[in-house]
XYZ file of C-alpha atoms in Angstrom:
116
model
C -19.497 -11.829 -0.292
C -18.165 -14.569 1.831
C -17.434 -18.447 0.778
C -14.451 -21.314 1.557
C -11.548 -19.447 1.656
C -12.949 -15.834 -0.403
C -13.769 -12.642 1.115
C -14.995 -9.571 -0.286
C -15.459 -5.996 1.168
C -17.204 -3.153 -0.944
C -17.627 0.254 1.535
C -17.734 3.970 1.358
C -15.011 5.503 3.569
C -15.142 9.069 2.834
C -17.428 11.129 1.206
C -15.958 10.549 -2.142
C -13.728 7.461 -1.764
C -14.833 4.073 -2.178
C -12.444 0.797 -1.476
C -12.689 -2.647 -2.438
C -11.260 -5.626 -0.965
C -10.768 -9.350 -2.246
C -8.948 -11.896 -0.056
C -8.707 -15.054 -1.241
C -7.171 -18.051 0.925
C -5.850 -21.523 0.616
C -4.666 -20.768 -3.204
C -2.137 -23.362 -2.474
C -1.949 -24.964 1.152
C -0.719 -21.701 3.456
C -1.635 -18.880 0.810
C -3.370 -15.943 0.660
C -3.574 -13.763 -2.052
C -5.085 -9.895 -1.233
C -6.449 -7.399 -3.477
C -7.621 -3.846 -2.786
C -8.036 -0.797 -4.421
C -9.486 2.623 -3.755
C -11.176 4.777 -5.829
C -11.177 7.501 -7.443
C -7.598 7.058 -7.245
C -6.890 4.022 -9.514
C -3.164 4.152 -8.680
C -3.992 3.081 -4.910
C -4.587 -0.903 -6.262
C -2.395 -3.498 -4.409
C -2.281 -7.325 -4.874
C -0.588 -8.826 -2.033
C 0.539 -12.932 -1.760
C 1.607 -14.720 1.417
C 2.913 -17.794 2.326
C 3.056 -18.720 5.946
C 4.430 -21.738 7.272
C 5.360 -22.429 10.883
C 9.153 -22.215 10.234
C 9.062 -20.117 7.020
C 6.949 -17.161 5.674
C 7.559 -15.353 2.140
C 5.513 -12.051 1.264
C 5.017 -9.964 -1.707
C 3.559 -6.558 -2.762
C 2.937 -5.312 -6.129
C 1.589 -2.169 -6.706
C -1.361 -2.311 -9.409
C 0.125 0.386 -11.658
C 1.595 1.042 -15.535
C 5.149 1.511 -13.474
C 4.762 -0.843 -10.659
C 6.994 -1.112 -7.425
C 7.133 -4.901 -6.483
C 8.308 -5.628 -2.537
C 9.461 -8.848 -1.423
C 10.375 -10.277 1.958
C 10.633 -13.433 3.525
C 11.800 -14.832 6.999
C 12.848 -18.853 8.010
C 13.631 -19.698 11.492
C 13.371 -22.896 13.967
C 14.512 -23.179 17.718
C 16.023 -19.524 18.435
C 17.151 -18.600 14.867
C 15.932 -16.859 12.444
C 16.876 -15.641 9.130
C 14.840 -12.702 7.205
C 15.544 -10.516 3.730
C 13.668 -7.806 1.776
C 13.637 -6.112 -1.372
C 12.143 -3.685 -3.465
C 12.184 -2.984 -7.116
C 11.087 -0.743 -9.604
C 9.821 -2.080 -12.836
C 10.031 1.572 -14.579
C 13.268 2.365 -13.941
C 14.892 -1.115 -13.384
C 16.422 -0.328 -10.157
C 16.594 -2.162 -6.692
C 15.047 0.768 -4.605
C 15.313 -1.325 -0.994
C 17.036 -4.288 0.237
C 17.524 -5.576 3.921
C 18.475 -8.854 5.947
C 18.931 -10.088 9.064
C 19.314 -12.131 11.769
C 18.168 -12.922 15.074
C 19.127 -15.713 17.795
C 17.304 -16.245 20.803
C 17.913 -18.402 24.005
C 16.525 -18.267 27.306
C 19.430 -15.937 28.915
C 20.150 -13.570 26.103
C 18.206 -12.146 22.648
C 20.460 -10.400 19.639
C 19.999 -9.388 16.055
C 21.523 -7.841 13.545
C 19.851 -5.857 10.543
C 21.785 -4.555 8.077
């Protein structure tokens, strides 16, 4: 199924797995929202948001779960900087499982980052 800014995908992959996809753009202006699943395995489900800007971008995953694992990230840059941080965390047990940031500055004689 296909229409302004949705997309569907129903297939067989394996011989006993089937996945579905729904992508749906333009939620707000620069969105896209993304859900999948696989089955048998109910577990697999993932719903997936995005914002993406020229300068900025912000992502997240949640798992589609009783105990789910939500990931976010998100990066803002202009002219040969540029700023990014991630993060996990698990509803179930509370806890920040993952975190990240960095930075990264770029010119025309050198290019250095730093992740920590």
């Amino acid at each position: 199924m296909k229409g302004p800014g949705l997309f569907s995908d129903i297939g067989k992959k394996a011989k006993r797995t089937i996945s579905a996809t729904l992508i749906i753009s333009e939620i707000l202006p620069s969105t896209k929202a993304i859900a999948s699943i696989k089955l048998p395995d109910y577990n697999s489900g993932k719903l997936v948001v995005q914002y993406l800007h020229h300068h900025a971008s912000l992502a997240s995953v949640m798992a589609l779960k009783k105990s789910p694992v939500v990931e976010l990230s998100g990066t803002v840059g202009a002219q040969g900087l540029a700023f990014g941080a991630e993060a996990g965390f698990d509803a179930a047990s509370g806890a920040v499982t993952k975190y990240g940031a960095g930075v990264r500055l770029t010119k025309p004689e050198y290019d250095a980052s730093v992740i920590m």
